[in-house]
Phi, psi and omega in degrees: 000161188271161178311142177302136174266141184301330190263110183293127180294154179234005169253160176278144186231138171243119175235167182260145171323318184289354186272330189249161167243131182264152173193211178214143170232162172268116174255152184290138179097350193243124172287333193241147173284153181260168180281145186211159170219157179242121190225123190032054174073022176227155184247138183225141179264156178289138186243318184179148177260138180233134181267350173222160188281345171285329174290316181290312163316317176292311182289332185285332173290332185268334188275135175264339185270159168304154179208157173238149181238131179238155183259118186229169186312314184280358189141240190230140173253143181246143190221134176248166186288131180242310183196000000 
């Protein structure tokens, strides 16, 4: 993953795979690395897969952290801001 950017993102984004770089990161309190992606110099950890858009909208309304949404075969993957 790239060096963290000091400016925390503020908007919710829908991105396409060509715009991101996938990998894994180690988070405090977890034994194993988690899936992550890098988008515009920021790193996001995997949060959840949603199978329908209504579920995505409900979660977006409840999340306080910036997040990214990507389209996958099973529906939509939600990723939350780490650094």
